[in-house]
Amino acid sequence: MKIKDGFAKREIAGSHIVVPVGKTALEFNAMITLNESGAFYWDIFQNDITIDEAVKLILDEYEVEESRARTDVEKFIAMLEENELIE
């Protein structure tokens, strides 16, 4: 699974902001603010990746238990699905 095309993530004044670009801006009229881990998750889901692959990347980046990493990834994916941002 991966995040749909048509979004750009930028760091502005220390905050990670995702905005729709191009014709996606006509369909998605909002912006998303991400914390540091959310920005990392956003970046890894720019490519087609499985949950297991995402968990491994998180474990490589952060000192966190696997169960916590998996729970966090599942919550992030749920947010993406709820907002129709994932393919």
Short mmCIF file of C-alpha atoms in Angstrom, two decimals:
data_model
loop_
_atom_site.label_atom_id
_atom_site.label_comp_id
_atom_site.label_asym_id
_atom_site.label_seq_id
_atom_site.Cartn_x
_atom_site.Cartn_y
_atom_site.Cartn_z
CA MET A 1 0.00 0.00 0.00
CA LYS A 2 1.09 3.56 -0.58
CA ILE A 3 -0.11 7.10 -0.22
CA LYS A 4 -1.88 8.43 -3.30
CA ASP A 5 -0.05 10.84 -5.56
CA GLY A 6 -1.03 14.48 -5.42
CA PHE A 7 0.30 15.48 -2.01
CA ALA A 8 3.44 17.37 -0.99
CA LYS A 9 5.04 17.30 2.46
CA ARG A 10 6.96 20.37 3.52
CA GLU A 11 8.68 21.45 6.69
CA ILE A 12 7.60 24.97 7.62
CA ALA A 13 8.87 26.64 10.79
CA GLY A 14 9.68 23.24 12.29
CA SER A 15 6.27 21.73 11.48
CA HIS A 16 5.61 19.01 8.92
CA ILE A 17 2.70 20.00 6.69
CA VAL A 18 1.09 17.94 3.91
CA VAL A 19 -0.94 19.78 1.29
CA PRO A 20 -2.74 18.61 -1.83
CA VAL A 21 -1.22 19.70 -5.14
CA GLY A 22 -2.56 19.86 -8.67
CA LYS A 23 -6.05 18.56 -9.25
CA THR A 24 -5.94 16.73 -5.92
CA ALA A 25 -6.41 20.17 -4.35
CA LEU A 26 -9.88 20.26 -5.91
CA GLU A 27 -10.84 16.97 -4.24
CA PHE A 28 -9.05 17.30 -0.88
CA ASN A 29 -9.61 20.70 0.66
CA ALA A 30 -7.43 20.54 3.77
CA MET A 31 -3.91 20.32 5.04
CA ILE A 32 -2.40 17.75 7.36
CA THR A 33 0.00 18.51 10.19
CA LEU A 34 2.34 15.67 11.17
CA ASN A 35 4.60 15.20 14.18
CA GLU A 36 8.12 13.78 13.70
CA SER A 37 7.06 10.13 13.68
CA GLY A 38 4.04 10.91 11.47
CA ALA A 39 6.38 12.60 8.99
CA PHE A 40 8.60 9.49 9.01
CA TYR A 41 5.57 7.25 8.42
CA TRP A 42 4.38 9.53 5.61
CA ASP A 43 7.78 9.25 3.94
CA ILE A 44 7.92 5.45 4.11
CA PHE A 45 4.41 5.13 2.69
CA GLN A 46 5.41 7.18 -0.38
CA ASN A 47 6.48 3.81 -1.78
CA ASP A 48 4.41 0.65 -2.08
CA ILE A 49 5.19 -1.11 1.20
CA THR A 50 3.69 -3.78 3.43
CA ILE A 51 2.89 -3.32 7.10
CA ASP A 52 5.70 -5.73 8.01
CA GLU A 53 8.20 -3.73 5.93
CA ALA A 54 7.02 -0.48 7.54
CA VAL A 55 7.40 -1.97 11.02
CA LYS A 56 10.96 -3.05 10.22
CA LEU A 57 11.87 0.45 9.02
CA ILE A 58 10.41 1.94 12.20
CA LEU A 59 12.34 -0.51 14.37
CA ASP A 60 15.52 0.46 12.50
CA GLU A 61 14.83 4.18 13.09
CA TYR A 62 13.36 4.27 16.60
CA GLU A 63 13.98 2.46 19.87
CA VAL A 64 10.51 0.99 20.29
CA GLU A 65 9.05 -2.46 20.85
CA GLU A 66 7.74 -4.25 17.78
CA SER A 67 4.20 -4.44 19.15
CA ARG A 68 4.14 -0.66 19.66
CA ALA A 69 5.55 -0.02 16.18
CA ARG A 70 2.91 -2.30 14.64
CA THR A 71 0.08 -0.62 16.59
CA ASP A 72 1.28 2.84 15.55
CA VAL A 73 1.55 1.81 11.88
CA GLU A 74 -1.94 0.33 11.96
CA LYS A 75 -3.33 3.56 13.46
CA PHE A 76 -1.54 5.63 10.81
CA ILE A 77 -2.90 3.42 8.03
CA ALA A 78 -6.40 3.68 9.51
CA MET A 79 -6.11 7.49 9.41
CA LEU A 80 -4.97 7.33 5.79
CA GLU A 81 -7.82 5.01 4.85
CA GLU A 82 -10.39 7.12 6.70
CA ASN A 83 -9.30 10.13 4.64
CA GLU A 84 -9.00 8.13 1.40
CA LEU A 85 -5.30 8.91 1.11
CA ILE A 86 -4.00 5.40 0.45
CA GLU A 87 -4.12 3.19 -2.62
#
